[in-house]
Amino acid sequence: MSDPQTLSQLFALDSLLDTEEIAIRDTVRRFAEERIRPHIAEWFEAAVLPVRELAEGLGELGVLGMHLEGYGCAGMSATTYGLACLELEAVDSGIRSLVSVQGSLAMYAIHHYGSEDQRQEWLPRMAAGKAIGCFGLTEPDFGSNPGGMRTNAKRDGDDWVLNGTKMWITNGSVADVAVVWARADDGVRGFVIPTATPGFSAPEIKNKMSLRASVTSELVLEDVRLPASAMLPGAKGLSGPLGCLNEARFGIIFGSMGAARDCLETAISYAQDRQVFDKSLAAYQITQVKIADMAVEVGKGHLLAYHLGRLKDRGDVRPEQVSTGKLNNVREAIAIARECRTILGANGITLEYPVIRHANNLESVLTYEGTSEVHQLVIGKALTGEEAFR
Ligand SMILES: Cc1cc2nc3c(=O)[nH]c(=O)nc-3n(C[C@H](O)[C@H](O)[C@H](O)COP(=O)(O)OP(=O)(O)OC[C@H]3O[C@@H](n4cnc5c(N)ncnc54)[C@H](O)[C@@H]3O)c2cc1C
């Protein structure tokens, strides 16, 4: 018997990163392992997440809006941000969701499309984890097709008055600020809404079997009156929210590989320890075929993530490339989680091991930030020139 290699060694993954990237990745991994992993199964089972406490820790770590410049943000590369997402999702997709929504959706929208006053007011507190943000695009009847949204914004003198309902909004009930997309006379517009504004409420969605360690809410807007300055001046039309989603999808390309890695490492270690019939489960060819096939996909998924990270850092990544990464890596991650569950046998269905938790979480990850089918249509359009959404 020879000394086993790690997945990272098999693909020489660290040879593709510089020393600063490795150091930051290791710091995030330590934080996730020490501060989150010991509690995560309990939070998942109880369907709770101490968002405020965690956000302050994540803010001190510097991962909230870490790829944004100025306003208290760390100004790191896209690749470094991706590596942080990977390490957080290796513990739980709910934690990466918190960070994605805060940094890539709410903060990115304000940073990219906001006025200087909006940036000054919100970004430093959000980067520090002292203010929580959410992002309201999806509605009960419009998910994959946000262009159909019914939430509307009407002028009343200088004010805006918003009415409508948003659905499946991460961080909604705990947010201090909501970036909400609504139909105005001149098209879809974004609004920065302090959640204490009269007429705004965010009931939590209960009974989820996936992303239980994540707050998911409805947003109800009943005559929410906002000053003219609440609108994001730089976003007009659907390209505004879609630009934010492209940012968050990028983090998922890395993050989903964290969940896959955690499942596979767990399954390998379990197979080495578990005796079936008269030897270790790891010594059977069927187990090794499963492990080898999964390792190949984990390696390929990492390489794709790193490649897209480098393209993004050069300012070259296109939405269809991000769709390719999200489609592949989440699809493979969920297949890996299910296959790993078979290696763990009955133990695989309990929260004692992370595998079923990752598998359940990945059901949401497969659906949000564009479903797999939507990403297939984006890639299909890029390759054929034919739009097949309708
Ligand atoms: C846990 C969780 C957190 C979320 N967080 C947020 C958030 O923070 N903010 C936010 O705005 N949204 C959020 N979402 C919503 C998410 O983005 C939507 O669920 C997603 O866009 C899909 O929309 P839908 O659920 O309405 O499904 P639908 O759009 O109704 O899709 C149902 C099925 O139809 C398929 N389909 C749709 N259109 C086509 C087509 N043209 N051709 C073929 N098949 C098609 C889909 O692929 C899917 O399989 C979250 C969702 C979840 C589960």
Coordinates of C-alpha atoms and ligand atoms in Angstrom, one line a residue:
M1 CA 0.0 0.0 0.0
S2 CA 1.4 3.4 -0.9
D3 CA 0.7 6.8 0.7
P4 CA -2.6 8.2 -0.7
Q5 CA -2.5 11.6 -2.5
T6 CA -5.0 14.4 -2.0
L7 CA -7.3 15.5 -4.8
S8 CA -5.3 18.8 -5.0
Q9 CA -2.0 16.8 -5.4
L10 CA -3.5 14.6 -8.1
F11 CA -4.2 17.6 -10.3
A12 CA -1.3 19.8 -9.1
L13 CA -3.9 22.5 -8.5
D14 CA -1.8 24.7 -6.3
S15 CA 0.7 25.0 -9.2
L16 CA -1.9 27.2 -10.8
L17 CA -2.2 29.6 -7.9
D18 CA 0.3 32.2 -6.6
T19 CA 1.4 32.4 -3.0
E20 CA -1.0 35.2 -2.0
E21 CA -4.0 33.3 -3.5
I22 CA -3.0 30.1 -1.6
A23 CA -2.5 32.1 1.7
I24 CA -5.9 33.7 1.4
R25 CA -7.6 30.4 0.5
D26 CA -6.0 28.7 3.5
T27 CA -7.1 31.5 5.8
V28 CA -10.7 31.2 4.6
R29 CA -10.5 27.4 4.9
R30 CA -9.3 27.7 8.5
F31 CA -12.2 30.1 9.3
A32 CA -14.7 27.8 7.7
E33 CA -13.4 24.7 9.4
E34 CA -13.0 26.2 12.9
R35 CA -15.9 28.7 13.1
I36 CA -18.6 27.1 10.9
R37 CA -18.0 23.3 10.4
P38 CA -18.5 22.4 14.2
H39 CA -22.0 23.9 14.2
I40 CA -23.3 23.5 10.6
A41 CA -25.1 20.1 11.0
E42 CA -27.0 21.5 14.0
W43 CA -27.9 24.7 12.2
F44 CA -29.0 22.7 9.2
E45 CA -31.2 20.4 11.3
A46 CA -32.7 23.3 13.2
A47 CA -33.1 25.3 10.0
V48 CA -31.4 28.3 11.6
L49 CA -28.4 30.5 10.7
P50 CA -27.0 33.1 13.1
V51 CA -26.6 35.5 10.1
R52 CA -25.6 38.7 12.1
E53 CA -22.9 37.0 14.1
L54 CA -21.5 35.1 11.1
A55 CA -21.6 38.2 8.9
E56 CA -19.5 40.1 11.3
G57 CA -16.9 37.3 11.3
L58 CA -17.0 37.1 7.5
G59 CA -16.6 40.9 7.4
E60 CA -13.5 40.7 9.6
L61 CA -12.2 37.9 7.4
G62 CA -12.6 40.4 4.4
V63 CA -14.8 38.2 2.2
L64 CA -17.9 40.4 1.9
G65 CA -17.7 42.1 -1.4
M66 CA -14.0 41.1 -1.5
H67 CA -13.7 41.5 -5.3
L68 CA -15.0 45.1 -5.2
E69 CA -12.7 48.2 -4.9
G70 CA -12.9 50.9 -2.3
Y71 CA -15.6 51.6 0.3
G72 CA -14.0 49.2 2.8
C73 CA -14.0 46.3 0.3
A74 CA -10.8 44.1 -0.1
G75 CA -10.3 44.7 -3.8
M76 CA -9.1 41.1 -4.4
S77 CA -9.0 39.4 -7.8
A78 CA -12.0 37.4 -9.1
T79 CA -10.0 34.2 -8.8
T80 CA -9.3 34.9 -5.1
Y81 CA -13.0 35.6 -4.5
G82 CA -13.8 32.3 -6.2
L83 CA -11.3 30.4 -4.0
A84 CA -13.0 31.9 -0.9
C85 CA -16.4 30.8 -2.2
L86 CA -15.0 27.3 -2.8
E87 CA -13.8 27.0 0.8
L88 CA -17.0 28.3 2.3
E89 CA -19.2 26.0 0.2
A90 CA -17.0 23.1 1.2
V91 CA -18.6 23.5 4.6
D92 CA -22.1 24.4 3.4
S93 CA -23.8 26.0 0.3
G94 CA -25.8 28.2 2.7
I95 CA -22.8 30.0 3.9
R96 CA -21.6 30.6 0.4
S97 CA -25.1 31.8 -0.5
L98 CA -24.9 34.4 2.3
V99 CA -21.6 35.7 1.0
S100 CA -22.7 35.6 -2.7
V101 CA -25.9 37.5 -2.0
Q102 CA -24.2 40.1 0.2
G103 CA -21.2 40.7 -2.1
S104 CA -22.1 39.7 -5.6
L105 CA -25.7 40.7 -5.7
A106 CA -26.6 43.4 -3.1
M107 CA -23.1 45.1 -2.8
Y108 CA -22.2 44.7 -6.5
A109 CA -25.5 46.3 -7.5
I110 CA -24.9 49.3 -5.3
H111 CA -21.2 49.5 -6.2
H112 CA -21.8 49.1 -10.0
Y113 CA -25.1 50.9 -10.5
G114 CA -25.4 53.1 -7.4
S115 CA -25.0 56.8 -6.8
E116 CA -22.0 58.0 -4.7
D117 CA -24.3 58.6 -1.8
Q118 CA -25.8 55.1 -2.0
R119 CA -22.2 53.6 -2.0
Q120 CA -21.1 55.7 0.9
E121 CA -24.2 54.9 2.9
W122 CA -24.2 51.1 2.5
L123 CA -21.0 49.6 1.2
P124 CA -18.6 50.1 4.2
R125 CA -21.1 48.7 6.7
M126 CA -21.9 45.8 4.3
A127 CA -18.3 45.0 3.8
A128 CA -17.8 44.9 7.6
G129 CA -20.9 42.6 7.9
K130 CA -22.6 45.2 10.1
A131 CA -25.4 45.7 7.5
I132 CA -27.0 42.7 5.7
G133 CA -28.2 43.0 2.1
C134 CA -30.7 41.0 0.0
F135 CA -31.5 41.0 -3.7
G136 CA -35.1 40.8 -4.9
L137 CA -35.6 39.8 -8.5
T138 CA -37.6 36.5 -8.5
E139 CA -41.4 36.7 -8.1
P140 CA -43.9 33.9 -7.4
D141 CA -44.8 33.7 -11.1
F142 CA -41.6 34.8 -12.7
G143 CA -38.3 33.0 -11.9
S144 CA -36.4 32.0 -15.1
N145 CA -38.2 34.8 -16.9
P146 CA -37.7 37.9 -14.7
G147 CA -38.7 40.1 -17.7
G148 CA -42.4 39.3 -16.8
M149 CA -42.1 40.8 -13.3
R150 CA -45.2 42.5 -11.9
T151 CA -43.6 44.5 -9.1
N152 CA -44.0 48.1 -10.1
A153 CA -42.6 51.5 -9.3
K154 CA -44.7 54.6 -9.9
R155 CA -43.8 58.2 -9.5
D156 CA -45.7 60.3 -7.1
G157 CA -44.2 63.8 -7.2
D158 CA -40.5 63.3 -6.6
D159 CA -41.1 60.0 -4.7
W160 CA -41.4 56.5 -5.9
V161 CA -44.1 54.1 -4.7
L162 CA -43.4 50.4 -5.0
N163 CA -45.9 47.5 -4.9
G164 CA -45.4 43.8 -5.5
T165 CA -44.1 40.5 -4.2
K166 CA -40.7 38.9 -4.5
M167 CA -40.1 35.2 -3.7
W168 CA -37.2 33.0 -2.6
I169 CA -35.1 35.9 -1.4
T170 CA -31.9 34.9 0.4
N171 CA -31.2 36.9 3.6
G172 CA -34.6 38.6 3.1
S173 CA -35.9 38.5 6.7
V174 CA -32.6 39.5 8.3
A175 CA -31.6 42.2 5.8
D176 CA -31.1 45.9 6.6
V177 CA -31.3 46.8 3.0
A178 CA -33.0 45.2 0.0
V179 CA -32.0 45.8 -3.6
V180 CA -35.4 45.3 -5.4
W181 CA -36.0 45.3 -9.1
A182 CA -39.4 46.8 -10.3
R183 CA -41.1 47.8 -13.5
A184 CA -41.1 51.6 -14.0
D185 CA -42.5 53.6 -17.0
D186 CA -39.1 53.4 -18.7
G187 CA -38.4 49.8 -18.0
V188 CA -36.9 47.7 -15.1
R189 CA -35.2 49.7 -12.4
G190 CA -33.4 48.9 -9.2
F191 CA -34.2 50.4 -5.8
V192 CA -32.2 50.5 -2.6
I193 CA -34.8 50.0 0.2
P194 CA -34.0 50.2 3.9
T195 CA -36.0 47.3 5.2
A196 CA -37.4 49.5 8.0
T197 CA -39.4 51.5 5.4
P198 CA -43.1 51.4 6.1
G199 CA -45.0 48.9 3.8
F200 CA -42.0 46.6 3.5
S201 CA -42.1 43.1 5.1
A202 CA -40.2 39.9 4.6
P203 CA -41.8 36.8 6.0
E204 CA -39.4 33.8 6.1
I205 CA -40.1 30.7 4.0
K206 CA -40.3 27.6 6.1
N207 CA -40.1 23.9 5.6
K208 CA -37.2 23.9 3.1
M209 CA -35.4 20.6 2.7
S210 CA -32.5 22.3 1.0
L211 CA -30.3 25.2 2.1
R212 CA -31.7 24.9 5.6
A213 CA -28.8 26.8 7.0
S214 CA -29.8 29.9 5.0
V215 CA -32.5 32.4 5.4
T216 CA -35.0 32.5 2.5
S217 CA -37.9 34.9 2.4
E218 CA -40.7 36.5 0.6
L219 CA -40.6 40.3 0.2
V220 CA -43.9 42.1 0.3
L221 CA -44.0 45.7 -0.9
E222 CA -47.3 47.5 -0.1
D223 CA -47.1 51.2 -1.1
V224 CA -43.5 51.4 -0.1
R225 CA -42.7 55.1 -0.5
L226 CA -39.1 56.0 -1.4
P227 CA -37.3 59.3 -2.2
A228 CA -36.1 59.8 -5.8
S229 CA -32.6 59.1 -4.6
A230 CA -33.5 55.5 -3.8
M231 CA -33.3 54.4 -7.5
L232 CA -30.0 53.0 -8.8
P233 CA -29.1 55.6 -11.4
G234 CA -26.8 53.3 -13.4
A235 CA -29.1 50.4 -14.1
K236 CA -31.9 50.6 -16.8
G237 CA -33.5 47.4 -18.1
L238 CA -32.9 43.8 -17.3
S239 CA -29.2 44.1 -18.0
G240 CA -28.9 45.6 -14.5
P241 CA -30.0 42.5 -12.5
L242 CA -28.6 40.1 -15.1
G243 CA -25.1 41.7 -14.6
C244 CA -25.4 41.0 -10.9
L245 CA -26.5 37.4 -11.5
N246 CA -23.4 36.9 -13.7
E247 CA -21.2 37.9 -10.7
A248 CA -23.0 35.5 -8.3
R249 CA -22.9 32.6 -10.8
F250 CA -19.2 33.0 -11.1
G251 CA -18.8 32.3 -7.3
I252 CA -21.0 29.2 -7.7
I253 CA -18.6 27.8 -10.3
F254 CA -16.0 27.6 -7.6
G255 CA -18.3 27.0 -4.7
S256 CA -20.0 23.9 -6.1
M257 CA -16.6 22.3 -6.4
G258 CA -16.0 22.9 -2.7
A259 CA -19.1 20.9 -1.9
A260 CA -18.0 18.2 -4.4
R261 CA -14.5 18.0 -2.8
D262 CA -15.9 17.7 0.7
C263 CA -18.2 14.9 -0.4
L264 CA -15.4 13.0 -2.2
E265 CA -12.9 13.5 0.6
T266 CA -15.5 12.2 3.1
A267 CA -16.3 9.2 0.9
I268 CA -12.6 8.3 0.4
S269 CA -11.9 8.4 4.1
Y270 CA -15.1 6.5 4.9
A271 CA -14.2 3.8 2.3
Q272 CA -10.7 3.4 3.8
D273 CA -12.1 2.8 7.3
R274 CA -15.2 0.8 6.5
Q275 CA -14.7 -3.0 6.4
V276 CA -17.2 -4.9 4.2
F277 CA -17.1 -8.6 3.7
D278 CA -13.4 -9.2 4.6
K279 CA -11.5 -6.0 3.6
S280 CA -11.6 -2.2 3.4
L281 CA -14.3 -0.8 1.1
A282 CA -11.6 1.3 -0.6
A283 CA -9.9 -1.9 -1.8
Y284 CA -12.7 -3.0 -4.0
Q285 CA -12.5 -2.2 -7.7
I286 CA -16.1 -0.9 -7.9
T287 CA -15.4 1.7 -5.1
Q288 CA -12.2 2.7 -6.9
V289 CA -14.0 3.2 -10.2
K290 CA -16.5 5.4 -8.4
I291 CA -13.7 7.4 -6.7
A292 CA -11.6 7.7 -9.9
D293 CA -14.6 8.9 -12.0
M294 CA -15.6 11.5 -9.4
A295 CA -12.0 12.7 -8.9
V296 CA -11.7 13.3 -12.6
E297 CA -14.8 15.5 -12.5
V298 CA -13.6 17.4 -9.4
G299 CA -10.3 18.0 -11.1
K300 CA -11.9 19.1 -14.3
G301 CA -14.3 21.4 -12.4
H302 CA -11.5 23.1 -10.6
L303 CA -9.6 23.6 -13.8
L304 CA -12.6 25.1 -15.5
A305 CA -13.2 27.4 -12.4
Y306 CA -9.6 28.5 -12.4
H307 CA -9.6 29.2 -16.2
L308 CA -12.8 31.3 -15.9
G309 CA -11.3 33.1 -12.9
R310 CA -8.2 34.0 -15.0
L311 CA -10.4 35.2 -17.9
K312 CA -12.5 37.3 -15.5
D313 CA -9.4 38.8 -14.0
R314 CA -8.4 39.8 -17.5
G315 CA -11.8 41.4 -18.0
D316 CA -12.5 38.8 -20.8
V317 CA -15.1 36.5 -19.4
R318 CA -18.4 36.3 -21.3
P319 CA -21.9 35.4 -19.9
E320 CA -22.1 32.2 -21.9
Q321 CA -18.7 31.1 -20.5
V322 CA -20.0 31.7 -16.9
S323 CA -23.1 29.7 -17.9
T324 CA -20.9 26.8 -19.1
G325 CA -19.1 26.8 -15.7
K326 CA -22.2 27.0 -13.6
L327 CA -24.0 24.3 -15.6
N328 CA -21.1 21.9 -15.6
N329 CA -19.8 22.3 -12.0
V330 CA -23.2 22.3 -10.3
R331 CA -24.4 19.3 -12.3
E332 CA -21.3 17.4 -11.6
A333 CA -21.3 18.4 -7.9
I334 CA -24.8 17.0 -7.4
A335 CA -24.0 13.8 -9.2
I336 CA -20.8 13.4 -7.0
A337 CA -22.8 14.1 -3.8
R338 CA -25.3 11.4 -4.7
E339 CA -22.6 8.9 -5.7
C340 CA -20.6 9.6 -2.5
R341 CA -23.8 8.9 -0.5
T342 CA -23.9 5.4 -2.0
I343 CA -20.3 4.8 -0.7
L344 CA -21.4 5.8 2.8
G345 CA -24.4 3.4 2.7
A346 CA -27.0 4.0 5.4
N347 CA -24.6 6.3 7.3
G348 CA -24.8 8.5 4.2
I349 CA -28.3 9.6 5.0
T350 CA -27.5 11.1 8.4
L351 CA -26.2 14.5 9.3
E352 CA -23.2 12.9 11.0
Y353 CA -21.6 13.1 7.6
P354 CA -21.8 16.2 5.3
V355 CA -22.8 14.3 2.1
I356 CA -26.6 14.3 2.2
R357 CA -26.6 17.9 3.4
H358 CA -24.5 18.9 0.4
A359 CA -26.7 16.8 -1.9
N360 CA -29.8 18.5 -0.6
N361 CA -28.2 22.0 -0.8
L362 CA -27.1 21.4 -4.3
E363 CA -30.7 21.0 -5.4
S364 CA -31.2 24.7 -4.7
V365 CA -27.8 25.6 -6.3
L366 CA -28.9 23.7 -9.4
T367 CA -32.0 26.0 -9.6
Y368 CA -31.0 29.4 -8.5
E369 CA -28.8 31.9 -10.4
G370 CA -30.3 30.4 -13.6
T371 CA -31.5 26.8 -13.7
S372 CA -29.4 24.2 -15.6
E373 CA -32.0 24.4 -18.5
V374 CA -31.6 28.1 -18.7
H375 CA -27.8 27.8 -18.9
Q376 CA -28.2 25.1 -21.6
L377 CA -30.3 27.6 -23.6
V378 CA -27.7 30.3 -23.1
I379 CA -25.0 28.0 -24.4
G380 CA -27.3 26.7 -27.2
K381 CA -27.9 30.2 -28.3
A382 CA -24.2 31.1 -28.3
L383 CA -23.4 28.1 -30.5
T384 CA -26.3 28.1 -32.9
G385 CA -27.2 31.8 -33.0
E386 CA -30.8 30.7 -32.3
E387 CA -32.7 31.9 -29.3
A388 CA -34.9 29.0 -27.9
F389 CA -36.2 30.6 -24.7
R390 CA -39.7 31.0 -26.2
Ligands
LIG1 C1 -32.9 28.6 -1.8 C2 -33.1 29.6 -2.9 C3 -32.6 30.9 -2.8 C4 -32.9 31.9 -3.8 N1 -32.4 33.1 -3.6 C5 -32.8 34.1 -4.5 C6 -32.5 35.5 -4.2 O1 -31.7 35.8 -3.3 N2 -32.9 36.4 -5.1 C7 -33.8 36.1 -6.2 O2 -34.2 37.0 -6.9 N3 -34.1 34.8 -6.4 C8 -33.6 33.8 -5.6 N4 -34.0 32.5 -5.8 C9 -34.9 32.2 -6.9 C10 -34.2 31.5 -8.1 O3 -33.4 32.3 -8.8 C11 -35.4 30.9 -9.0 O4 -35.9 29.8 -8.2 C12 -34.9 30.5 -10.3 O5 -34.6 31.6 -11.1 C13 -35.9 29.6 -11.1 O6 -37.1 30.2 -11.1 P1 -38.5 29.3 -10.6 O7 -38.2 28.7 -9.3 O8 -39.6 30.3 -10.7 O9 -38.6 28.2 -11.7 P2 -39.3 28.3 -13.1 O10 -38.7 29.5 -13.8 O11 -40.7 28.2 -13.0 O12 -38.7 27.0 -13.8 C14 -39.3 25.7 -13.6 C15 -38.7 24.8 -14.6 O13 -38.9 25.2 -15.9 C16 -37.7 25.3 -16.6 N5 -37.8 26.4 -17.6 C17 -38.0 27.7 -17.4 N6 -37.9 28.4 -18.6 C18 -37.7 27.5 -19.5 C19 -37.5 27.6 -21.0 N7 -37.6 28.7 -21.6 N8 -37.3 26.4 -21.6 C20 -37.2 25.2 -21.0 N9 -37.3 25.1 -19.7 C21 -37.6 26.2 -18.9 C22 -36.7 25.6 -15.6 O14 -35.4 25.3 -16.0 C23 -37.1 24.7 -14.5 O15 -36.7 23.4 -14.7 C24 -33.7 31.5 -4.9 C25 -34.1 30.2 -5.0 C26 -33.9 29.3 -4.0 C27 -34.4 27.9 -4.2

